[in-house]
């Protein structure tokens, strides 16, 4: 298979499947020309690679200049995403992302896993970046207790969770919420993390002391 054929294969696979595990794309990460060819193929349809060194999966996202066209809603408005998620599901996605990805990223930066807290920092710096699945998990009942009232109650809360699971942002299993393939690659860490770290999560979601309004569907 030529590099051109492989690049087309990768690009079409990413578009059709929405994500591919990083291990299946080692050749792309080791070959700058192959990666450039993949990026050129994606660019012809207004897409670009969505990945980073901490992510297990590679996906694609809309290039910024195409966002107004892709995200317009035919009513002069602007949709929050092209995933078909409701407003409530998008708000819950932000909360889950903050609770899973932020602590996970801190462990990755420090090269720690949940099992090796307290090890010598010099030794940690020599370790590879941990990327194993399920570094951080959530208890769905605890999340329900904390946020159900803001989402209109238990029924709506679990409806939004189901939306996120169908979109593969999360995996639900035996009362636990795990990171899905898309959670760490399609949410813009550079933008969202700073807003959350700076205390803007409540403002982003409309959770403030002046308003007790529930999140609409």
mmCIF file of C-alpha atoms in Angstrom:
data_model
loop_
_atom_site.group_PDB
_atom_site.id
_atom_site.type_symbol
_atom_site.label_atom_id
_atom_site.label_comp_id
_atom_site.label_asym_id
_atom_site.label_seq_id
_atom_site.Cartn_x
_atom_site.Cartn_y
_atom_site.Cartn_z
ATOM 1 C CA UNK A 1 0.000 0.000 0.000
ATOM 2 C CA UNK A 2 1.362 3.400 -0.958
ATOM 3 C CA UNK A 3 1.492 6.331 1.458
ATOM 4 C CA UNK A 4 -1.243 8.058 -0.545
ATOM 5 C CA UNK A 5 -3.508 5.022 -0.274
ATOM 6 C CA UNK A 6 -2.804 4.650 3.439
ATOM 7 C CA UNK A 7 -3.568 8.334 4.024
ATOM 8 C CA UNK A 8 -6.899 7.989 2.230
ATOM 9 C CA UNK A 9 -7.640 4.860 4.247
ATOM 10 C CA UNK A 10 -6.975 6.645 7.540
ATOM 11 C CA UNK A 11 -8.972 9.732 6.578
ATOM 12 C CA UNK A 12 -11.987 7.746 5.387
ATOM 13 C CA UNK A 13 -11.805 5.513 8.466
ATOM 14 C CA UNK A 14 -11.834 8.497 10.801
ATOM 15 C CA UNK A 15 -14.806 10.041 9.018
ATOM 16 C CA UNK A 16 -16.807 6.808 8.892
ATOM 17 C CA UNK A 17 -15.986 5.480 12.369
ATOM 18 C CA UNK A 18 -15.604 8.891 14.112
ATOM 19 C CA UNK A 19 -12.547 7.650 16.046
ATOM 20 C CA UNK A 20 -9.691 5.151 15.800
ATOM 21 C CA UNK A 21 -7.484 3.914 18.623
ATOM 22 C CA UNK A 22 -4.062 5.527 18.636
ATOM 23 C CA UNK A 23 -2.326 2.134 18.482
ATOM 24 C CA UNK A 24 -3.866 1.494 15.069
ATOM 25 C CA UNK A 25 -2.318 4.717 13.735
ATOM 26 C CA UNK A 26 1.265 4.319 14.896
ATOM 27 C CA UNK A 27 2.510 4.597 11.323
ATOM 28 C CA UNK A 28 0.858 8.006 10.981
ATOM 29 C CA UNK A 29 2.485 9.337 14.150
ATOM 30 C CA UNK A 30 5.893 8.024 13.084
ATOM 31 C CA UNK A 31 5.720 9.370 9.526
ATOM 32 C CA UNK A 32 5.379 13.149 9.187
ATOM 33 C CA UNK A 33 4.660 12.918 5.462
ATOM 34 C CA UNK A 34 1.870 10.406 6.032
ATOM 35 C CA UNK A 35 0.317 12.594 8.703
ATOM 36 C CA UNK A 36 0.539 15.622 6.418
ATOM 37 C CA UNK A 37 -1.216 13.671 3.661
ATOM 38 C CA UNK A 38 -3.978 12.599 6.057
ATOM 39 C CA UNK A 39 -4.422 16.222 7.124
ATOM 40 C CA UNK A 40 -4.624 17.337 3.486
ATOM 41 C CA UNK A 41 -7.303 14.741 2.770
ATOM 42 C CA UNK A 42 -9.352 15.834 5.765
ATOM 43 C CA UNK A 43 -8.910 19.508 4.915
ATOM 44 C CA UNK A 44 -10.607 19.004 1.539
ATOM 45 C CA UNK A 45 -13.873 18.372 3.416
ATOM 46 C CA UNK A 46 -13.363 20.969 6.146
ATOM 47 C CA UNK A 47 -12.039 18.637 8.839
ATOM 48 C CA UNK A 48 -8.853 18.300 10.855
ATOM 49 C CA UNK A 49 -7.349 15.769 13.247
ATOM 50 C CA UNK A 50 -8.531 15.890 16.843
ATOM 51 C CA UNK A 51 -5.952 14.307 19.117
ATOM 52 C CA UNK A 52 -3.136 15.054 21.560
ATOM 53 C CA UNK A 53 -0.375 13.170 23.364
ATOM 54 C CA UNK A 54 -2.595 12.323 26.336
ATOM 55 C CA UNK A 55 -5.480 10.811 24.347
ATOM 56 C CA UNK A 56 -6.001 7.141 23.544
ATOM 57 C CA UNK A 57 -8.103 7.854 20.489
ATOM 58 C CA UNK A 58 -7.859 9.967 17.358
ATOM 59 C CA UNK A 59 -10.926 11.680 15.936
ATOM 60 C CA UNK A 60 -11.742 14.548 13.581
ATOM 61 C CA UNK A 61 -13.303 17.952 14.110
ATOM 62 C CA UNK A 62 -14.609 20.773 11.944
ATOM 63 C CA UNK A 63 -12.012 23.399 11.052
ATOM 64 C CA UNK A 64 -12.769 26.761 12.631
ATOM 65 C CA UNK A 65 -13.586 28.603 9.408
ATOM 66 C CA UNK A 66 -16.291 26.028 8.587
ATOM 67 C CA UNK A 67 -17.988 26.212 11.993
ATOM 68 C CA UNK A 68 -20.538 28.940 11.079
ATOM 69 C CA UNK A 69 -21.854 26.799 8.213
ATOM 70 C CA UNK A 70 -21.786 23.458 10.029
ATOM 71 C CA UNK A 71 -23.307 24.695 13.274
ATOM 72 C CA UNK A 72 -26.000 27.031 11.897
ATOM 73 C CA UNK A 73 -29.490 25.747 12.733
ATOM 74 C CA UNK A 74 -31.516 27.005 9.734
ATOM 75 C CA UNK A 75 -33.267 29.501 12.016
ATOM 76 C CA UNK A 76 -30.534 32.081 12.215
ATOM 77 C CA UNK A 77 -29.244 30.524 15.423
ATOM 78 C CA UNK A 78 -26.121 28.614 16.295
ATOM 79 C CA UNK A 79 -26.132 25.044 17.569
ATOM 80 C CA UNK A 80 -23.770 24.118 20.391
ATOM 81 C CA UNK A 81 -22.663 20.963 18.569
ATOM 82 C CA UNK A 82 -23.313 18.793 15.523
ATOM 83 C CA UNK A 83 -23.761 15.652 17.637
ATOM 84 C CA UNK A 84 -27.511 16.035 18.044
ATOM 85 C CA UNK A 85 -27.230 16.412 21.816
ATOM 86 C CA UNK A 86 -29.843 18.396 23.710
ATOM 87 C CA UNK A 87 -28.856 21.424 25.787
ATOM 88 C CA UNK A 88 -29.199 19.386 28.953
ATOM 89 C CA UNK A 89 -26.931 16.643 27.640
ATOM 90 C CA UNK A 90 -24.338 19.217 26.585
ATOM 91 C CA UNK A 91 -24.406 20.779 30.044
ATOM 92 C CA UNK A 92 -24.031 17.371 31.688
ATOM 93 C CA UNK A 93 -21.190 16.588 29.278
ATOM 94 C CA UNK A 94 -19.305 19.636 30.556
ATOM 95 C CA UNK A 95 -19.698 18.500 34.156
ATOM 96 C CA UNK A 96 -18.618 14.924 33.432
ATOM 97 C CA UNK A 97 -15.690 16.146 31.336
ATOM 98 C CA UNK A 98 -14.524 18.329 34.226
ATOM 99 C CA UNK A 99 -14.850 15.511 36.744
ATOM 100 C CA UNK A 100 -13.057 12.906 34.612
ATOM 101 C CA UNK A 101 -10.637 14.679 32.281
ATOM 102 C CA UNK A 102 -9.245 17.389 34.583
ATOM 103 C CA UNK A 103 -8.037 14.977 37.314
ATOM 104 C CA UNK A 104 -6.941 12.490 34.663
ATOM 105 C CA UNK A 105 -4.858 15.139 32.897
ATOM 106 C CA UNK A 106 -3.231 16.171 36.171
ATOM 107 C CA UNK A 107 -2.193 12.562 36.795
ATOM 108 C CA UNK A 108 -0.871 12.308 33.240
ATOM 109 C CA UNK A 109 1.144 15.512 33.583
ATOM 110 C CA UNK A 110 2.617 14.193 36.831
ATOM 111 C CA UNK A 111 2.943 10.715 35.261
ATOM 112 C CA UNK A 112 0.976 9.117 38.062
ATOM 113 C CA UNK A 113 -1.657 6.416 38.075
ATOM 114 C CA UNK A 114 -4.344 6.090 40.754
ATOM 115 C CA UNK A 115 -2.284 3.316 42.385
ATOM 116 C CA UNK A 116 1.101 5.033 42.767
ATOM 117 C CA UNK A 117 0.394 8.221 44.742
ATOM 118 C CA UNK A 118 3.321 9.145 46.933
ATOM 119 C CA UNK A 119 6.105 7.728 44.787
ATOM 120 C CA UNK A 120 9.286 9.741 44.396
ATOM 121 C CA UNK A 121 8.770 12.632 41.952
ATOM 122 C CA UNK A 122 12.083 11.989 40.168
ATOM 123 C CA UNK A 123 11.015 8.431 39.481
ATOM 124 C CA UNK A 124 7.633 9.658 38.215
ATOM 125 C CA UNK A 125 9.302 11.947 35.669
ATOM 126 C CA UNK A 126 11.004 8.934 34.088
ATOM 127 C CA UNK A 127 7.792 6.998 33.648
ATOM 128 C CA UNK A 128 5.809 7.066 30.383
ATOM 129 C CA UNK A 129 2.627 9.120 30.279
ATOM 130 C CA UNK A 130 -0.180 6.891 31.585
ATOM 131 C CA UNK A 131 -2.976 6.479 29.045
ATOM 132 C CA UNK A 132 -4.768 3.406 30.333
ATOM 133 C CA UNK A 133 -8.540 3.367 30.280
ATOM 134 C CA UNK A 134 -10.653 4.212 33.297
ATOM 135 C CA UNK A 135 -8.060 6.225 35.232
ATOM 136 C CA UNK A 136 -10.962 8.206 36.685
ATOM 137 C CA UNK A 137 -14.515 6.893 37.097
ATOM 138 C CA UNK A 138 -17.701 8.404 38.483
ATOM 139 C CA UNK A 139 -20.557 6.907 40.465
ATOM 140 C CA UNK A 140 -23.768 7.746 38.624
ATOM 141 C CA UNK A 141 -25.827 7.830 41.836
ATOM 142 C CA UNK A 142 -23.430 10.343 43.392
ATOM 143 C CA UNK A 143 -23.635 12.484 40.255
ATOM 144 C CA UNK A 144 -27.421 12.185 40.350
ATOM 145 C CA UNK A 145 -27.501 13.345 43.975
ATOM 146 C CA UNK A 146 -25.322 16.359 43.184
ATOM 147 C CA UNK A 147 -26.953 17.558 39.974
ATOM 148 C CA UNK A 148 -30.359 15.949 39.339
ATOM 149 C CA UNK A 149 -32.269 18.981 40.631
ATOM 150 C CA UNK A 150 -30.523 21.224 38.102
ATOM 151 C CA UNK A 151 -31.465 18.875 35.271
ATOM 152 C CA UNK A 152 -35.153 18.575 36.055
ATOM 153 C CA UNK A 153 -35.045 15.431 38.159
ATOM 154 C CA UNK A 154 -33.964 11.815 37.900
ATOM 155 C CA UNK A 155 -35.772 10.950 34.654
ATOM 156 C CA UNK A 156 -34.264 13.796 32.636
ATOM 157 C CA UNK A 157 -30.861 13.311 34.238
ATOM 158 C CA UNK A 158 -30.711 9.684 33.098
ATOM 159 C CA UNK A 159 -32.066 10.642 29.679
ATOM 160 C CA UNK A 160 -29.123 13.010 29.256
ATOM 161 C CA UNK A 161 -26.712 10.316 30.441
ATOM 162 C CA UNK A 162 -28.170 7.972 27.815
ATOM 163 C CA UNK A 163 -27.614 10.622 25.123
ATOM 164 C CA UNK A 164 -23.956 10.932 26.100
ATOM 165 C CA UNK A 165 -23.527 7.159 26.085
ATOM 166 C CA UNK A 166 -25.077 6.840 22.612
ATOM 167 C CA UNK A 167 -22.751 9.565 21.338
ATOM 168 C CA UNK A 168 -19.811 7.617 22.857
ATOM 169 C CA UNK A 169 -18.655 10.382 25.163
ATOM 170 C CA UNK A 170 -19.139 8.050 28.122
ATOM 171 C CA UNK A 171 -19.549 4.362 28.886
ATOM 172 C CA UNK A 172 -22.019 3.286 31.574
ATOM 173 C CA UNK A 173 -21.512 -0.005 33.331
ATOM 174 C CA UNK A 174 -22.766 -1.356 36.664
ATOM 175 C CA UNK A 175 -23.584 2.036 38.132
ATOM 176 C CA UNK A 176 -20.296 3.612 37.045
ATOM 177 C CA UNK A 177 -19.532 6.238 34.414
ATOM 178 C CA UNK A 178 -16.340 5.713 32.424
ATOM 179 C CA UNK A 179 -14.601 7.847 29.834
ATOM 180 C CA UNK A 180 -15.810 7.111 26.315
ATOM 181 C CA UNK A 181 -13.654 7.230 23.170
ATOM 182 C CA UNK A 182 -14.622 10.805 22.272
ATOM 183 C CA UNK A 183 -14.598 12.521 25.672
ATOM 184 C CA UNK A 184 -10.930 13.517 25.668
ATOM 185 C CA UNK A 185 -10.543 14.431 22.002
ATOM 186 C CA UNK A 186 -13.546 16.443 20.834
ATOM 187 C CA UNK A 187 -13.919 18.764 23.832
ATOM 188 C CA UNK A 188 -11.412 21.626 23.510
ATOM 189 C CA UNK A 189 -9.273 21.280 26.645
ATOM 190 C CA UNK A 190 -7.458 24.563 26.042
ATOM 191 C CA UNK A 191 -10.718 26.533 26.086
ATOM 192 C CA UNK A 192 -12.951 24.622 28.493
ATOM 193 C CA UNK A 193 -10.344 23.773 31.131
ATOM 194 C CA UNK A 194 -9.401 27.392 31.720
ATOM 195 C CA UNK A 195 -13.030 28.415 32.129
ATOM 196 C CA UNK A 196 -13.619 25.645 34.644
ATOM 197 C CA UNK A 197 -10.369 26.201 36.521
ATOM 198 C CA UNK A 198 -11.147 29.921 36.729
ATOM 199 C CA UNK A 199 -14.478 29.149 38.346
ATOM 200 C CA UNK A 200 -16.678 29.783 35.324
ATOM 201 C CA UNK A 201 -18.412 26.389 35.204
ATOM 202 C CA UNK A 202 -21.502 27.742 36.952
ATOM 203 C CA UNK A 203 -21.708 30.657 34.543
ATOM 204 C CA UNK A 204 -21.250 28.419 31.510
ATOM 205 C CA UNK A 205 -24.121 26.177 32.562
ATOM 206 C CA UNK A 206 -26.350 28.853 34.051
ATOM 207 C CA UNK A 207 -25.832 27.527 37.584
ATOM 208 C CA UNK A 208 -25.813 30.646 39.710
ATOM 209 C CA UNK A 209 -27.315 31.888 42.941
ATOM 210 C CA UNK A 210 -29.610 34.361 41.212
ATOM 211 C CA UNK A 211 -31.382 31.721 39.137
ATOM 212 C CA UNK A 212 -32.850 28.358 40.009
ATOM 213 C CA UNK A 213 -34.020 27.601 36.500
ATOM 214 C CA UNK A 214 -33.598 24.048 35.308
ATOM 215 C CA UNK A 215 -31.639 23.296 32.170
ATOM 216 C CA UNK A 216 -33.963 22.996 29.221
ATOM 217 C CA UNK A 217 -33.932 20.097 26.811
#
